[in-house]
Amino acid sequence: MKRSVVEMATPAGTPIGTALAALAAEDPHRPAVTTSAGTLTRRDFEDRTNRLARAYVEEGVTPDSFVTILLPTGASFLEAVVATWKAGATPQPVSHRLPERELREIIELADPSLVVGADLPDRISAPAGWSGADGFSSAPLPPMVASSLKAPTSGGSTGRPKLIVSTEPATAESLRSFAALVRLQPDGTVLSTGPLSHNGPLFTDVAALLLGCHVVVMERFDAEQALALVDRHGVDWMYAVPTMLRRTTDLPQDLLAATDTSSLRTVITMAAACSPALRQSCLDLFGPDVMLELYAATEAHAVTLVDGHGWLERPGSVGRPVVGEIEVRGPDGAPRPSGEVGKVRRRQVREESLTAAIDPAGDVGLR
């Protein structure tokens, strides 16, 4: 579809705000985000994030600073992230359920210009439900591109919290390349089932918005409700970690048979190991063409993908690297041959992009 508003790119790429403004101008009444509270159109989402970005700047957000976001999962979380990019800053998402000590350590490490979702006496902050954006203009902001797309905390490390600061700029191209890798399609309908403080749900949602998709957000996962939302909205792409898949495949057979999931083209899983038994249950329910598994996306030093056919051909495999390099090394640091046990070493190839991992037909080396 031809865009009615030209996306003006900076040397780093197209600002995320510019890309979303083009989509809002093209089809302002198309649904953008749906939650249990209702639906925001593209124009609603554009106007709200423009006002919020101006309010953030007024509060002291500066280009390339971090904005810590710890809101509950919902439309307001996505608005805060997009407003941060529009202000030229980098979102630093964390769970709103973090213990106070851990949150303090993260904030001390990140030193954000603003904390969204908490009322902290020693930090510039905007608590949940903050109305500070009221009265600000909803007009587009000057194009801004933060040098880092994101700065999530590490979910698998020990000791003090660590930030994973992206080396990719906050551009539409960065996220659209990821979208192509995980089979998101323009103008589709996406079901977001996980906490938006987590890397997978958050950045697949924003990538989907940049493709003009309608994103249906579940504030809390429920397997039966998820299938009902797939049926109601004609969802074609769904995120589900293995625990969610287990709860779904364990539903009564009569309920599964009565729910129409034929709209689904992709069900993607990540964030934990998917057991052989669960893989088979997913294949039985959704089929090999629909299933897709992603490994190591948060750090993105090296990323692998495998689809349902790969599951069948190589049981236990997480696929082949589509970004970066992966080796298995022994105690001496030397690479181990196939079939031997060792430590996994992942290496980022700096000149490699997600776009380069995708062939012109849109396929990736999954098996």
Coordinates of C-alpha atoms in Angstrom, one line a residue:
M1 CA 0.0 0.0 0.0
K2 CA 1.3 3.4 -0.9
R3 CA 1.9 5.7 2.0
S4 CA 0.1 9.1 1.7
V5 CA 2.7 10.8 3.9
V6 CA 6.3 10.6 3.0
E7 CA 8.6 9.2 5.8
M8 CA 11.5 11.6 5.9
A9 CA 14.6 9.7 7.0
T10 CA 17.6 11.0 8.9
P11 CA 21.1 9.8 8.2
A12 CA 20.5 7.1 10.9
G13 CA 17.1 6.1 9.4
T14 CA 13.4 6.9 9.7
P15 CA 12.5 8.2 13.1
I16 CA 9.9 5.9 14.8
G17 CA 7.6 9.0 15.4
T18 CA 7.8 9.9 11.7
A19 CA 6.8 6.4 10.6
L20 CA 3.8 6.3 13.0
A21 CA 2.7 9.7 11.9
A22 CA 2.6 8.6 8.3
L23 CA 0.4 5.6 9.2
A24 CA -2.0 7.8 11.2
A25 CA -2.3 10.2 8.3
E26 CA -2.9 7.3 5.9
D27 CA -5.7 5.7 7.8
P28 CA -6.5 7.6 11.0
H29 CA -9.6 5.5 12.0
R30 CA -7.9 2.1 11.7
P31 CA -7.5 0.3 15.1
A32 CA -4.0 0.5 16.5
V33 CA -4.2 -0.8 20.1
T34 CA -7.0 -2.7 21.8
T35 CA -7.2 -3.6 25.5
S36 CA -10.0 -4.5 27.9
A37 CA -10.5 -0.8 28.3
G38 CA -11.3 -0.2 24.6
T39 CA -9.6 0.6 21.3
L40 CA -7.3 3.4 20.3
T41 CA -7.2 4.3 16.6
R42 CA -4.0 5.3 14.8
R43 CA -5.0 8.9 15.2
D44 CA -5.8 8.5 18.9
F45 CA -2.4 6.8 19.5
E46 CA -0.5 9.4 17.5
D47 CA -2.1 12.4 19.3
R48 CA -1.7 10.9 22.8
T49 CA 2.0 10.0 22.3
N50 CA 2.7 13.4 20.8
R51 CA 1.3 15.2 23.9
L52 CA 3.1 12.7 26.2
A53 CA 6.4 13.3 24.5
R54 CA 6.1 17.0 24.9
A55 CA 5.3 16.5 28.6
Y56 CA 8.3 14.3 29.0
V57 CA 10.6 16.9 27.5
E58 CA 9.0 19.5 29.8
E59 CA 9.8 17.2 32.8
G60 CA 13.5 17.0 31.8
V61 CA 13.9 14.2 29.3
T62 CA 16.8 14.9 27.0
P63 CA 18.1 13.2 23.8
D64 CA 19.8 9.9 24.4
S65 CA 18.9 9.8 28.1
F66 CA 17.1 6.7 29.5
V67 CA 13.4 6.8 30.6
T68 CA 12.6 4.0 33.0
I69 CA 9.1 2.7 32.4
L70 CA 7.4 0.4 35.0
L71 CA 3.7 0.7 34.2
P72 CA 1.3 -2.3 34.2
T73 CA 0.8 -4.0 30.9
G74 CA -1.7 -2.0 28.7
A75 CA -2.0 0.8 26.2
S76 CA -0.3 3.3 28.5
F77 CA 2.9 1.2 28.5
L78 CA 3.1 1.3 24.7
E79 CA 2.3 5.0 24.8
A80 CA 5.1 5.7 27.2
V81 CA 7.7 3.8 25.1
V82 CA 6.7 5.5 21.8
A83 CA 6.6 9.0 23.6
T84 CA 10.1 8.3 24.8
W85 CA 11.4 7.7 21.3
K86 CA 9.6 10.8 20.1
A87 CA 11.4 12.8 22.7
G88 CA 14.7 11.4 21.4
A89 CA 15.4 9.2 24.4
T90 CA 15.8 5.4 25.0
P91 CA 13.1 3.4 26.8
Q92 CA 14.3 1.3 29.7
P93 CA 11.4 -1.1 30.5
V94 CA 11.1 -2.8 33.9
S95 CA 8.4 -4.7 35.7
H96 CA 6.1 -2.7 37.9
R97 CA 6.2 -5.7 40.3
L98 CA 9.9 -5.4 41.1
P99 CA 10.9 -5.4 44.8
E100 CA 11.8 -1.9 45.9
R101 CA 15.5 -2.8 46.4
E102 CA 15.9 -4.2 43.0
L103 CA 14.1 -1.2 41.4
R104 CA 16.4 1.2 43.3
E105 CA 19.5 -0.7 42.0
I106 CA 18.2 -0.5 38.4
I107 CA 17.4 3.2 38.6
E108 CA 20.8 3.9 40.2
L109 CA 22.5 2.1 37.3
A110 CA 20.4 3.6 34.5
D111 CA 20.3 7.1 36.0
P112 CA 17.2 7.9 34.0
S113 CA 16.0 11.4 33.1
L114 CA 12.5 10.3 34.1
V115 CA 10.8 7.4 35.8
V116 CA 7.3 6.6 34.5
G117 CA 5.0 4.6 36.7
A118 CA 6.3 5.4 40.1
D119 CA 6.3 8.3 42.5
L120 CA 9.9 8.6 43.8
P121 CA 10.8 11.5 46.0
D122 CA 14.4 11.7 44.8
R123 CA 13.8 11.3 41.1
I124 CA 11.8 13.2 38.5
S125 CA 8.9 10.8 38.1
A126 CA 5.4 10.4 36.6
P127 CA 3.3 7.9 38.5
A128 CA 0.7 5.6 36.9
G129 CA -2.3 7.7 35.9
W130 CA -0.2 10.8 35.6
S131 CA -2.2 13.6 33.8
G132 CA 0.8 15.8 33.1
A133 CA 0.3 15.6 29.3
D134 CA -3.0 17.3 29.4
G135 CA -3.0 20.6 27.6
F136 CA 0.1 19.9 25.4
S137 CA -0.1 20.0 21.6
S138 CA -0.8 16.9 19.7
A139 CA 1.0 18.1 16.6
P140 CA 3.9 16.1 15.3
L141 CA 7.2 16.7 17.0
P142 CA 10.6 17.5 15.3
P143 CA 12.1 14.2 14.1
M144 CA 14.3 12.6 16.8
V145 CA 16.4 9.4 16.7
A146 CA 18.0 8.1 19.9
S147 CA 21.3 6.4 19.4
S148 CA 20.0 3.3 21.3
L149 CA 16.7 1.6 20.5
K150 CA 16.3 0.0 24.0
A151 CA 17.9 -0.7 27.3
P152 CA 16.2 -3.6 29.0
T153 CA 17.6 -5.3 32.1
S154 CA 19.2 -8.7 31.8
G155 CA 16.8 -11.5 32.8
G156 CA 19.3 -14.2 33.1
S157 CA 22.2 -12.8 35.0
T158 CA 23.2 -13.0 38.7
G159 CA 24.4 -10.3 41.1
R160 CA 23.6 -6.7 40.5
P161 CA 21.2 -5.7 37.7
K162 CA 22.7 -5.2 34.2
L163 CA 21.4 -3.1 31.3
I164 CA 21.5 -4.5 27.8
V165 CA 21.9 -1.2 25.8
S166 CA 21.1 -1.7 22.2
T167 CA 23.7 -0.7 19.6
E168 CA 20.9 -0.1 17.0
P169 CA 19.4 3.4 16.7
A170 CA 15.8 4.0 17.4
T171 CA 14.6 3.9 13.8
A172 CA 11.7 2.3 12.1
E173 CA 14.1 0.2 10.0
S174 CA 15.6 -1.4 13.1
L175 CA 12.2 -2.7 14.2
R176 CA 10.8 -3.5 10.8
S177 CA 13.8 -5.7 10.1
F178 CA 13.0 -7.6 13.2
A179 CA 9.3 -7.8 12.2
A180 CA 10.2 -9.4 8.9
L181 CA 12.4 -12.0 10.7
V182 CA 9.5 -13.1 12.9
R183 CA 6.9 -13.1 10.1
L184 CA 4.9 -10.1 11.0
Q185 CA 3.0 -8.8 8.0
P186 CA 1.7 -5.3 7.2
D187 CA -1.8 -4.4 8.3
G188 CA -2.2 -7.6 10.2
T189 CA -3.7 -8.3 13.7
V190 CA -1.4 -9.3 16.5
L191 CA -2.3 -10.8 19.9
S192 CA 0.1 -9.7 22.6
T193 CA 0.0 -12.1 25.5
G194 CA 3.0 -11.3 27.7
P195 CA 4.1 -8.5 30.1
L196 CA 5.2 -5.5 28.2
S197 CA 8.1 -5.1 30.6
H198 CA 9.6 -8.1 28.8
N199 CA 11.6 -7.7 25.6
G200 CA 9.7 -10.1 23.4
P201 CA 6.1 -8.8 23.8
L202 CA 7.1 -5.1 23.9
F203 CA 9.2 -5.0 20.8
T204 CA 7.1 -7.3 18.7
D205 CA 4.1 -5.0 19.6
V206 CA 6.0 -1.9 18.5
A207 CA 7.3 -3.5 15.4
A208 CA 3.7 -4.5 14.6
L209 CA 2.5 -1.0 15.1
L210 CA 5.1 0.2 12.6
L211 CA 3.7 -2.2 10.0
G212 CA 0.2 -0.7 10.5
C213 CA -1.0 -3.7 12.5
H214 CA -3.8 -3.8 15.0
V215 CA -2.3 -4.9 18.3
V216 CA -4.6 -6.6 20.8
V217 CA -3.0 -6.5 24.3
M218 CA -3.9 -8.9 27.1
E219 CA -3.3 -7.3 30.5
R220 CA -3.0 -10.8 31.9
F221 CA -2.8 -14.1 30.1
D222 CA -5.7 -16.5 30.1
A223 CA -5.6 -19.4 27.6
E224 CA -9.3 -19.6 26.9
Q225 CA -9.6 -15.8 26.6
A226 CA -6.6 -15.8 24.2
L227 CA -8.3 -18.2 21.8
A228 CA -11.5 -16.2 22.1
L229 CA -9.6 -13.0 21.1
V230 CA -8.0 -14.9 18.1
D231 CA -11.5 -15.9 17.0
R232 CA -13.1 -12.4 17.6
H233 CA -10.4 -10.3 16.0
G234 CA -9.1 -12.6 13.3
V235 CA -5.6 -12.6 14.8
D236 CA -3.0 -13.8 12.4
W237 CA 0.1 -13.5 14.6
M238 CA 0.4 -14.5 18.3
Y239 CA 3.2 -14.4 20.9
A240 CA 3.2 -17.2 23.5
V241 CA 6.0 -18.4 25.8
P242 CA 6.0 -22.2 26.5
T243 CA 4.0 -21.9 29.7
M244 CA 1.2 -20.1 27.8
L245 CA 1.3 -22.8 25.1
R246 CA 1.0 -25.5 27.7
R247 CA -2.0 -23.9 29.2
T248 CA -3.5 -23.5 25.8
T249 CA -2.9 -27.1 24.6
D250 CA -4.2 -28.4 28.0
L251 CA -7.7 -26.8 27.4
P252 CA -10.6 -29.2 27.0
Q253 CA -10.7 -30.7 23.5
D254 CA -14.3 -29.6 22.9
L255 CA -13.3 -26.0 23.6
L256 CA -10.4 -26.2 21.3
A257 CA -12.5 -27.7 18.6
A258 CA -15.2 -25.0 18.9
T259 CA -12.7 -22.1 18.6
D260 CA -11.8 -20.8 15.2
T261 CA -8.0 -20.2 15.0
S262 CA -7.8 -20.6 11.2
S263 CA -6.7 -16.9 10.9
L264 CA -3.4 -17.7 12.6
R265 CA -0.4 -17.7 10.3
T266 CA 2.3 -17.5 13.0
V267 CA 2.4 -18.6 16.7
I268 CA 5.9 -17.6 17.9
T269 CA 7.4 -18.9 21.1
M270 CA 10.6 -17.8 22.9
A271 CA 12.0 -17.0 26.4
A272 CA 12.2 -20.6 27.6
A273 CA 12.8 -24.1 26.4
C274 CA 10.0 -25.8 24.5
S275 CA 9.9 -29.5 25.4
P276 CA 9.5 -32.2 22.8
A277 CA 6.1 -33.1 24.2
L278 CA 4.9 -29.5 24.1
R279 CA 6.2 -29.1 20.6
Q280 CA 4.2 -32.0 19.5
S281 CA 1.0 -30.7 21.2
C282 CA 1.5 -27.4 19.4
L283 CA 2.0 -29.1 16.1
D284 CA -1.2 -31.0 16.6
L285 CA -3.1 -27.9 17.5
F286 CA -1.7 -25.2 15.1
G287 CA 0.3 -27.2 12.5
P288 CA 4.0 -27.0 11.4
D289 CA 3.4 -24.1 9.0
V290 CA 2.2 -21.9 11.9
M291 CA 4.7 -22.6 14.7
L292 CA 8.0 -20.6 15.0
E293 CA 10.6 -20.6 17.8
L294 CA 13.1 -17.8 18.4
Y295 CA 16.2 -18.2 20.6
A296 CA 18.4 -15.4 22.2
A297 CA 16.5 -12.3 21.0
T298 CA 17.0 -10.1 24.0
E299 CA 20.8 -9.8 23.8
A300 CA 20.6 -10.4 20.0
H301 CA 24.3 -11.2 19.8
A302 CA 23.3 -14.2 17.8
V303 CA 19.7 -15.3 17.1
T304 CA 18.3 -18.6 15.9
L305 CA 14.9 -19.5 14.4
V306 CA 13.2 -22.8 13.8
D307 CA 9.7 -23.5 12.4
G308 CA 7.4 -26.5 12.9
H309 CA 8.9 -28.4 10.0
G310 CA 12.3 -28.0 11.6
W311 CA 10.9 -29.3 14.9
L312 CA 9.8 -32.4 13.0
E313 CA 13.1 -32.9 11.1
R314 CA 15.5 -32.2 14.0
P315 CA 13.8 -32.8 17.3
G316 CA 15.3 -30.7 20.1
S317 CA 16.9 -28.1 17.7
V318 CA 16.4 -24.4 18.1
G319 CA 17.3 -23.9 14.5
R320 CA 20.2 -22.2 12.8
P321 CA 21.7 -18.8 13.4
V322 CA 20.0 -16.1 11.3
V323 CA 22.0 -13.3 12.9
G324 CA 25.5 -13.6 14.4
E325 CA 27.5 -16.8 15.0
I326 CA 27.2 -19.6 17.5
E327 CA 29.9 -22.1 18.5
V328 CA 30.1 -24.9 21.1
R329 CA 33.5 -24.8 22.8
G330 CA 35.2 -27.2 25.2
P331 CA 37.1 -26.4 28.5
D332 CA 40.2 -25.5 26.5
G333 CA 38.2 -22.9 24.5
A334 CA 38.5 -24.8 21.3
P335 CA 35.4 -25.5 19.1
R336 CA 33.8 -28.9 19.7
P337 CA 32.7 -31.1 16.9
S338 CA 29.0 -31.9 16.3
G339 CA 27.5 -34.2 19.0
E340 CA 29.9 -33.2 21.8
V341 CA 29.0 -31.2 24.9
G342 CA 30.5 -27.8 25.7
K343 CA 29.7 -24.2 26.4
V344 CA 27.7 -22.2 23.9
R345 CA 29.5 -19.1 22.6
R346 CA 27.6 -16.4 20.8
R347 CA 29.2 -13.7 18.8
Q348 CA 27.7 -10.6 17.2
V349 CA 28.7 -9.9 13.6
R350 CA 28.8 -6.1 13.6
E351 CA 28.3 -5.6 9.9
E352 CA 25.4 -8.0 9.8
S353 CA 21.8 -6.7 10.0
L354 CA 18.5 -8.5 10.5
T355 CA 17.5 -7.5 7.0
A356 CA 20.5 -9.4 5.6
A357 CA 19.2 -12.6 7.3
I358 CA 16.0 -12.6 5.2
D359 CA 16.0 -13.6 1.5
P360 CA 13.9 -11.9 -1.1
A361 CA 11.1 -14.5 -0.7
G362 CA 10.9 -13.6 3.0
D363 CA 12.2 -17.0 4.2
V364 CA 14.9 -17.7 6.8
G365 CA 17.2 -20.6 7.3
L366 CA 15.0 -22.3 9.9
R367 CA 16.2 -25.9 9.8

